[in-house]
PDB file of C-alpha atoms and ligand atoms in Angstrom:
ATOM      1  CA  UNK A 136      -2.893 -37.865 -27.296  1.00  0.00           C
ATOM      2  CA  UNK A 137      -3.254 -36.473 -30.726  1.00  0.00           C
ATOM      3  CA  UNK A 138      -0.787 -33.013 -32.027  1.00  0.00           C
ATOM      4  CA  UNK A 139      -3.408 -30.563 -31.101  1.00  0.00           C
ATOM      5  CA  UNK A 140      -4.015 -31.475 -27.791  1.00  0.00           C
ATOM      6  CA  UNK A 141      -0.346 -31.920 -26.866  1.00  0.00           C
ATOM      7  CA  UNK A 142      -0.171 -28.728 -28.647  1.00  0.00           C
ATOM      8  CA  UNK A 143      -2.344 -27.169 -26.323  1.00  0.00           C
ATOM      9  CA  UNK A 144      -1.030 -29.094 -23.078  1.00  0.00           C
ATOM     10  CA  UNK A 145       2.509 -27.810 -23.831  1.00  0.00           C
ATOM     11  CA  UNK A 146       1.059 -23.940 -24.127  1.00  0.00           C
ATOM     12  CA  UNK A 147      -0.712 -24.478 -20.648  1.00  0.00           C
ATOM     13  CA  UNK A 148       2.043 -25.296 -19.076  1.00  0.00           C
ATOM     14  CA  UNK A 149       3.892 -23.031 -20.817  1.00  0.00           C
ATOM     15  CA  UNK A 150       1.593 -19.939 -19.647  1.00  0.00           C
ATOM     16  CA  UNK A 151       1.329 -21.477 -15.711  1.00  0.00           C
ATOM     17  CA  UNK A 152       5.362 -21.383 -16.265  1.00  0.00           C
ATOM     18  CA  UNK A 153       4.891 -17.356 -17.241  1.00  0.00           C
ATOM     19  CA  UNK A 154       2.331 -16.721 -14.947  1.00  0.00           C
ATOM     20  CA  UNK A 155       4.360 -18.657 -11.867  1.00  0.00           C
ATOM     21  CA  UNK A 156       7.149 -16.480 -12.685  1.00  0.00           C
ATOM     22  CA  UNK A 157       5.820 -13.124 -11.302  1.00  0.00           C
ATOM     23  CA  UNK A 158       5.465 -12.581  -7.298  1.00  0.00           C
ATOM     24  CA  UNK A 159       3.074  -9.209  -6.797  1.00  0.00           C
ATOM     25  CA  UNK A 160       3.154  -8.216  -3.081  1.00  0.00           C
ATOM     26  CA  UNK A 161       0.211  -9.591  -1.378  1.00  0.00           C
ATOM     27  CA  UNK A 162      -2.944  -8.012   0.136  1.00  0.00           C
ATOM     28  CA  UNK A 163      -6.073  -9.142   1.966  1.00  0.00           C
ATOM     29  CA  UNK A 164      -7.142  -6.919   4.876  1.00  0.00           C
ATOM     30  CA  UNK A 165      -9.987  -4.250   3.406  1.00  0.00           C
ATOM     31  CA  UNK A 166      -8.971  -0.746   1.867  1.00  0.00           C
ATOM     32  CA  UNK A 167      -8.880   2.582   4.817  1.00  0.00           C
ATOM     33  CA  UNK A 168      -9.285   5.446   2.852  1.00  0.00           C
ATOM     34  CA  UNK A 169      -7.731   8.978   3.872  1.00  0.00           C
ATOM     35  CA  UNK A 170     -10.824  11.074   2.859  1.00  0.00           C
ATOM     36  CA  UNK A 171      -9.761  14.218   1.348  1.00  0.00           C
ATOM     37  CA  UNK A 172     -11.791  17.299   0.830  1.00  0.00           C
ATOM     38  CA  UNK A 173     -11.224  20.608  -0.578  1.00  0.00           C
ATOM     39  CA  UNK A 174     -14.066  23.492  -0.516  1.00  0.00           C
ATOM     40  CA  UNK A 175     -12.072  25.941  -2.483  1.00  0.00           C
ATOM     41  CA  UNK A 176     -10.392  27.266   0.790  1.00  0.00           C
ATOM     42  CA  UNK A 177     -10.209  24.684   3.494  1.00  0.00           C
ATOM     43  CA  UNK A 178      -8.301  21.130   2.585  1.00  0.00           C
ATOM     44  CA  UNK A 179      -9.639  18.478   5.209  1.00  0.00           C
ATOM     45  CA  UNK A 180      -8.538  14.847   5.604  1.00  0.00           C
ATOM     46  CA  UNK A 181      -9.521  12.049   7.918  1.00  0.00           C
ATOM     47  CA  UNK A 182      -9.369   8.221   8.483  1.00  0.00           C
ATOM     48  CA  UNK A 183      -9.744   5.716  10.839  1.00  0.00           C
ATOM     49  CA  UNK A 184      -7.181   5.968  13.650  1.00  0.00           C
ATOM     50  CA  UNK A 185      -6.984   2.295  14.334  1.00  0.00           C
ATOM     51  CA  UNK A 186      -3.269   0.830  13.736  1.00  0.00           C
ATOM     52  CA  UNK A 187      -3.523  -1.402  10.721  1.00  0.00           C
ATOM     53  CA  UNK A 188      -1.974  -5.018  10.191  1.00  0.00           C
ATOM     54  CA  UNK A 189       1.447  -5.327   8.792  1.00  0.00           C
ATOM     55  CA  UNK A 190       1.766  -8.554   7.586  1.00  0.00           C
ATOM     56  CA  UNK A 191       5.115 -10.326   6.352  1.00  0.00           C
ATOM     57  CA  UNK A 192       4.147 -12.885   3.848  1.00  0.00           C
ATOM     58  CA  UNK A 193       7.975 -13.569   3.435  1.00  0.00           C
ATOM     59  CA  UNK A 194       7.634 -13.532  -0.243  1.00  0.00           C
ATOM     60  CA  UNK A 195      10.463 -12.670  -2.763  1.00  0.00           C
ATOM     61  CA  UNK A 196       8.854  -9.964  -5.399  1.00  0.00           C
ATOM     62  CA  UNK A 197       9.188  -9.382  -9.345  1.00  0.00           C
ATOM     63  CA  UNK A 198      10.955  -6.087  -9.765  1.00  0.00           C
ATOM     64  CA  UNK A 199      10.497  -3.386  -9.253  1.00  0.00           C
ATOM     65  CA  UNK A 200       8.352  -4.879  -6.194  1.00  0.00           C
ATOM     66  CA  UNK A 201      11.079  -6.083  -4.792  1.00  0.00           C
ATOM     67  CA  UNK A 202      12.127  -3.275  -2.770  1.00  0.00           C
ATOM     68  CA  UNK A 203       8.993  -5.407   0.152  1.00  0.00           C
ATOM     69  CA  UNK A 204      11.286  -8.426  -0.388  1.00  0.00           C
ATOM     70  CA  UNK A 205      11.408 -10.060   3.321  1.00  0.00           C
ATOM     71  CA  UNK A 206       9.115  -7.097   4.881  1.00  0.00           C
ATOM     72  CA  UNK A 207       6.301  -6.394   7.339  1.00  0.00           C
ATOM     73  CA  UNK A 208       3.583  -4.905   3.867  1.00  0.00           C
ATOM     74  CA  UNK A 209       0.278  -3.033   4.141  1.00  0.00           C
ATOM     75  CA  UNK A 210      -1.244  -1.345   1.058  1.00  0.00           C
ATOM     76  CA  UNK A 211      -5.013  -0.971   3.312  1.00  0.00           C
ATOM     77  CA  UNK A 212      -4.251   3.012   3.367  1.00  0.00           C
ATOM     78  CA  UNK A 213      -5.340   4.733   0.574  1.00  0.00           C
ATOM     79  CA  UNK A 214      -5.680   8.543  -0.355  1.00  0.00           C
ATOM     80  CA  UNK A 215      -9.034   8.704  -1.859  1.00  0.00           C
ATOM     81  CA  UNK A 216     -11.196  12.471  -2.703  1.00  0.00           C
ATOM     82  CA  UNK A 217     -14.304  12.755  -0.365  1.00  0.00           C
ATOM     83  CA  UNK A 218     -16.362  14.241  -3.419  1.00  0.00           C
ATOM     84  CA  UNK A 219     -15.491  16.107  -6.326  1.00  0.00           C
ATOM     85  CA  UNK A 220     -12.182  18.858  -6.009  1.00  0.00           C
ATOM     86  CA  UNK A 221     -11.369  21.863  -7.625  1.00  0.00           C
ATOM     87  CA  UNK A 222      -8.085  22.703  -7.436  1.00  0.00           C
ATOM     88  CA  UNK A 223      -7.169  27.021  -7.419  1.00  0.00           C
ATOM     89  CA  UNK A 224      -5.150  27.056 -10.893  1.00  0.00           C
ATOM     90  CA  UNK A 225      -1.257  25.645 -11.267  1.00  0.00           C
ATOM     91  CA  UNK A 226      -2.065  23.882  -7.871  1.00  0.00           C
ATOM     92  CA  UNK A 227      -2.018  20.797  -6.501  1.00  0.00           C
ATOM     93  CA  UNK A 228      -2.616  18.407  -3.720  1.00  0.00           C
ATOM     94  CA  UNK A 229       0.849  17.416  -1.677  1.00  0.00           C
ATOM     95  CA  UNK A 230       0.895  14.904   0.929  1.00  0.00           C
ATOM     96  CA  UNK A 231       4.181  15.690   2.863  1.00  0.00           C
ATOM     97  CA  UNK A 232       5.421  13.110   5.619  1.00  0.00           C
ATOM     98  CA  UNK A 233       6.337  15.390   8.575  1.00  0.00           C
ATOM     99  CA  UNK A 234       6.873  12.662  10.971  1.00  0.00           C
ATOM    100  CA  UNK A 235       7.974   8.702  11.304  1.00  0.00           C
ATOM    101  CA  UNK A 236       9.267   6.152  13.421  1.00  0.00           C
ATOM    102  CA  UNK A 237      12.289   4.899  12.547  1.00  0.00           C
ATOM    103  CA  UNK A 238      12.063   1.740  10.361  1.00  0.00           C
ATOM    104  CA  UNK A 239       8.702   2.661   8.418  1.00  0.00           C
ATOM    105  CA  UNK A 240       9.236   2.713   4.424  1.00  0.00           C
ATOM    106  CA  UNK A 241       6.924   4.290   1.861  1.00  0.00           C
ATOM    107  CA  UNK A 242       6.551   3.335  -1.556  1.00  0.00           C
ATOM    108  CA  UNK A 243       4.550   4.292  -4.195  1.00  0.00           C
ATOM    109  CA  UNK A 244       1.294   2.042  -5.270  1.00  0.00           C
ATOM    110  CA  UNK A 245      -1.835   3.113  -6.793  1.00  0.00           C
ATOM    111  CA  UNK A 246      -5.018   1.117  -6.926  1.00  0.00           C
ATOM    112  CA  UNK A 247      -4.499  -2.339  -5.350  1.00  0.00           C
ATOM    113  CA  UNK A 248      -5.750  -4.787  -8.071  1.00  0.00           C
ATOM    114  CA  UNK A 249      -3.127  -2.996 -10.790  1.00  0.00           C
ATOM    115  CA  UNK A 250       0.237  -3.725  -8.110  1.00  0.00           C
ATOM    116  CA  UNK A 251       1.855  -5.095 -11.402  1.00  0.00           C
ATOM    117  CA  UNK A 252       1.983  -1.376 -12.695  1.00  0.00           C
ATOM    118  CA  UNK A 253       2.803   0.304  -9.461  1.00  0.00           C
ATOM    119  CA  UNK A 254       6.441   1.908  -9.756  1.00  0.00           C
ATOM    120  CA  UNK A 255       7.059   0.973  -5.789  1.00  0.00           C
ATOM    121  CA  UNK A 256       9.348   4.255  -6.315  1.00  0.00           C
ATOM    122  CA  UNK A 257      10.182   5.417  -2.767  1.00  0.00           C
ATOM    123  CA  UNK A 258       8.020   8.180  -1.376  1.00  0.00           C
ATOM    124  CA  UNK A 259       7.922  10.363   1.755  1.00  0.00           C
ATOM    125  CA  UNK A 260      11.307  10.617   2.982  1.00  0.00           C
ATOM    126  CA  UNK A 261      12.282   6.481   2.182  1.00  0.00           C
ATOM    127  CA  UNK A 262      16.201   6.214   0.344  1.00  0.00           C
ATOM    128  CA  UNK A 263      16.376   9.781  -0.025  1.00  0.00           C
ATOM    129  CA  UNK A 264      12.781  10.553  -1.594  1.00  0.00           C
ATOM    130  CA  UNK A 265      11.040  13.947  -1.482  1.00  0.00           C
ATOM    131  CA  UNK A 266       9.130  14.094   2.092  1.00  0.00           C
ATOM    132  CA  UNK A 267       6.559  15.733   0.033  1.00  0.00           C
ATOM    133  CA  UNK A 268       4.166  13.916  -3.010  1.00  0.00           C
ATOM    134  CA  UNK A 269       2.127  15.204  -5.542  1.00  0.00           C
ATOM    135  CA  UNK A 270      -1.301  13.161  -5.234  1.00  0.00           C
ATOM    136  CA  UNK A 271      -2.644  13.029  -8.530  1.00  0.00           C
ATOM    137  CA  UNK A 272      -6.761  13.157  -7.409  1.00  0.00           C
ATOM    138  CA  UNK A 273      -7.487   9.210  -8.080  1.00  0.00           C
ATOM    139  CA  UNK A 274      -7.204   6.457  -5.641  1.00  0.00           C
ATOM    140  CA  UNK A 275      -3.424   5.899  -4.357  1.00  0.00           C
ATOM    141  CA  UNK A 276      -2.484   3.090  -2.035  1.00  0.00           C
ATOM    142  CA  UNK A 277       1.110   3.172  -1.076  1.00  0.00           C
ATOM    143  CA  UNK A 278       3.192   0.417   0.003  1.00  0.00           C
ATOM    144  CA  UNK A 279       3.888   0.625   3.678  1.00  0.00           C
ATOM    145  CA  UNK A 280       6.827  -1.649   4.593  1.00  0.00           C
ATOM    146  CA  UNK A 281       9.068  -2.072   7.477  1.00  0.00           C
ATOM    147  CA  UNK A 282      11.839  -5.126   8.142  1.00  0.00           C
ATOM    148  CA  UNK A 283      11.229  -5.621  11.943  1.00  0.00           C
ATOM    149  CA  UNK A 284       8.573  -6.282  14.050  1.00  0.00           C
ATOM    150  CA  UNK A 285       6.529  -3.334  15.914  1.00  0.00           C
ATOM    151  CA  UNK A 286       4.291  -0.634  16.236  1.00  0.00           C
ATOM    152  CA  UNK A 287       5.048   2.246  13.545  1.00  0.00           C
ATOM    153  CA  UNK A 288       3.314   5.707  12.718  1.00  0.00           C
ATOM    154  CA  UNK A 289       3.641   8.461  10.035  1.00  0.00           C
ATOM    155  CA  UNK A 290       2.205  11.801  10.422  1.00  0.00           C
ATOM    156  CA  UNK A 291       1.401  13.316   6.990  1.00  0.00           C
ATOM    157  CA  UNK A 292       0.496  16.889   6.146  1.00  0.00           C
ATOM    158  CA  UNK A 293      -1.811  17.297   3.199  1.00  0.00           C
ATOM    159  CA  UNK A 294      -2.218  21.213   2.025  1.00  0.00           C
ATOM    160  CA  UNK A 295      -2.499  23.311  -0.655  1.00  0.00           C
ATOM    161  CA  UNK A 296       1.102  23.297  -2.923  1.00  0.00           C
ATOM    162  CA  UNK A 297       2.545  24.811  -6.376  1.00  0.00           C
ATOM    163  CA  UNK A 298       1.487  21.770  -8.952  1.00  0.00           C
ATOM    164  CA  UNK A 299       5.526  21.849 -10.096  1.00  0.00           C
ATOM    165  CA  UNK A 300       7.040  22.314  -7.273  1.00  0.00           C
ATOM    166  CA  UNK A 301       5.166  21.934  -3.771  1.00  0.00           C
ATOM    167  CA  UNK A 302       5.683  25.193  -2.124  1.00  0.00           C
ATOM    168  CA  UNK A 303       2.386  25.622  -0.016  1.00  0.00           C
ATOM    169  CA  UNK A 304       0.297  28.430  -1.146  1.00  0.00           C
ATOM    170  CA  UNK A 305      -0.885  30.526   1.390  1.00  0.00           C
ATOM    171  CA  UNK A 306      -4.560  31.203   2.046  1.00  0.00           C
ATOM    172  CA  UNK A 307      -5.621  27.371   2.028  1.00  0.00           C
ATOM    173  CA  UNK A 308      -6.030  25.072   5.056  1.00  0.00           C
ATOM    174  CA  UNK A 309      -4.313  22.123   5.359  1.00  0.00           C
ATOM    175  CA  UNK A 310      -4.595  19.275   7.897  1.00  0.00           C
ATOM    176  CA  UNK A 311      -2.465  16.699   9.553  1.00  0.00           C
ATOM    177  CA  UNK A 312      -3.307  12.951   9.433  1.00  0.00           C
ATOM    178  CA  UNK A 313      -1.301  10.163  11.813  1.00  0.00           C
ATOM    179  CA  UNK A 314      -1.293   6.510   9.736  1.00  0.00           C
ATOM    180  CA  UNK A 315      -0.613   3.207  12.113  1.00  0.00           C
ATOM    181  CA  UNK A 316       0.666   0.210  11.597  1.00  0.00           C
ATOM    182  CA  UNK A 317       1.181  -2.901  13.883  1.00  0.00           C
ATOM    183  CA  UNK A 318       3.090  -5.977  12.583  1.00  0.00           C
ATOM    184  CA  UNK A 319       1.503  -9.296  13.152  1.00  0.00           C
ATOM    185  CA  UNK A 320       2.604 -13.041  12.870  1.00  0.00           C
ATOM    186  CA  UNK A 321       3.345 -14.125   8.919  1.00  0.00           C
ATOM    187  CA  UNK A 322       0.301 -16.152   7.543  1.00  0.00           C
ATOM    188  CA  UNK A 323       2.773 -19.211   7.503  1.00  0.00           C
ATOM    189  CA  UNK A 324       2.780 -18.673  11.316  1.00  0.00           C
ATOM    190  CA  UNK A 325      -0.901 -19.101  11.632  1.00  0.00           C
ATOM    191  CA  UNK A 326      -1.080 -22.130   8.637  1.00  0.00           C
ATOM    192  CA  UNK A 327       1.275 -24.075  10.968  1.00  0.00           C
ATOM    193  CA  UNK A 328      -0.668 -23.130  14.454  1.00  0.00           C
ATOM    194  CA  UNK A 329      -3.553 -24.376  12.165  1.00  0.00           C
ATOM    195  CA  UNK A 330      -1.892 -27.858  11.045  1.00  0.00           C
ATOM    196  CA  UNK A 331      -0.791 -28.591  14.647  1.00  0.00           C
ATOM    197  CA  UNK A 332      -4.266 -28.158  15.303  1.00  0.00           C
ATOM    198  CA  UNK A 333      -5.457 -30.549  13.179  1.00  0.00           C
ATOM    199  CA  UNK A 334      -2.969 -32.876  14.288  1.00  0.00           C
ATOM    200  CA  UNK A 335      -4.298 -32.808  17.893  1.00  0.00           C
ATOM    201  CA  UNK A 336      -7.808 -33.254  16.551  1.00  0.00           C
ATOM    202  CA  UNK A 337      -7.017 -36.255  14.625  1.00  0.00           C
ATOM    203  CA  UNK A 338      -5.502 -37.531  18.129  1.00  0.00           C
ATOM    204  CA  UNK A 339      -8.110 -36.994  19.958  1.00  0.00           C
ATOM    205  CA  UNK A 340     -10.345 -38.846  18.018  1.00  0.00           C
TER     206      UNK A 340
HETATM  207 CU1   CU B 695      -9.013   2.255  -2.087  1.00  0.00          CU
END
């Protein structure tokens, strides 16, 4: 091997090394977008009202991601505008968690394929966060998390608020929207199910 290709060997495996180094919370299951409207007086929201998978990948994340260390994780949820909005002035958009069951966690995301740049700064209610967030008008998928097994719900209100400091405005509409979740068994689960598998098809044979 000649300097310039051990040169360039060594920076491979130097980059791999780098690259290795970072654990971004996982995601496969297809986006479910809360569509939100807003004709100038009515707000309306809506998605699909089947409970989504919450998988635990059992995965130990770079900071700050590592608030999903060891958790159930969905990101498929995102807030999404159903058209173009124009927002009355000094107003915004606030997505307020009104209900929960116990256990489910919130954290801020954003678009999926950027999770290195999400803040995963706890939202609606989780350690002590405002129930209330300001959505900002682009795509936003939060981090769903919970540490145990089972079925969990949120009920968020999205309505008309002050941009600064969330006070609803009167005259606007506003509409409720329930998110589910149910946990299923960790992909390493299913890999083994799927190697013992194999190993009673080579048996067989
Ligand atoms: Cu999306």
């Amino acid at each position: 091997m000649n300097t310039t290709k051990a040169m360039i060997a060594a920076t491979a495996t130097f980059a791999t090394c780098a690259a290795g180094a970072q654990t971004w919370p996982q995601f496969e299951n297809p986006m479910v977008h809360v569509m939100i409207a807003f004709d100038g007086t009515d707000l309306t929201a809506h998605t699909d009202s089947t409970p989504l998978a919450m998988i635990n990948y059992g995965d130990m994340h770079t900071a700050p991601a590592d608030v999903l260390d060891g958790k159930y994780i969905s990101s498929q949820y995102g807030f999404l505008a159903d058209g173009f909005i124009t927002l009355p002035q000094d107003a915004a958009i606030w997505i307020e968690m009104t209900s929960a069951s116990a256990g489910i966690e919130a954290y801020e995301g954003g678009m999926r394929m950027m999770r290195q740049n999400h803040t995963y700064a706890p939202m609606f209610g989780t350690a002590g966060s405002d129930a209330a967030w300001k959505w900002g008008g682009t795509m936003h998928h939060p981090w769903f998390a919970a540490a145990n097994e089972g079925s969990y719900s949120m009920v968020v209100n999205l309505y008309i608020g002050d941009a600064a400091t969330g006070a609803p405005l009167s005259g606007f509409g506003s509409e409720s929207v329930t998110l589910s979740w149910q946990t299923v068994p960790a992909p390493a689960s299913a890999a083994l199910f799927g190697l013992g598998g194999l190993v009673v098809s080579r048996r067989r044979r």
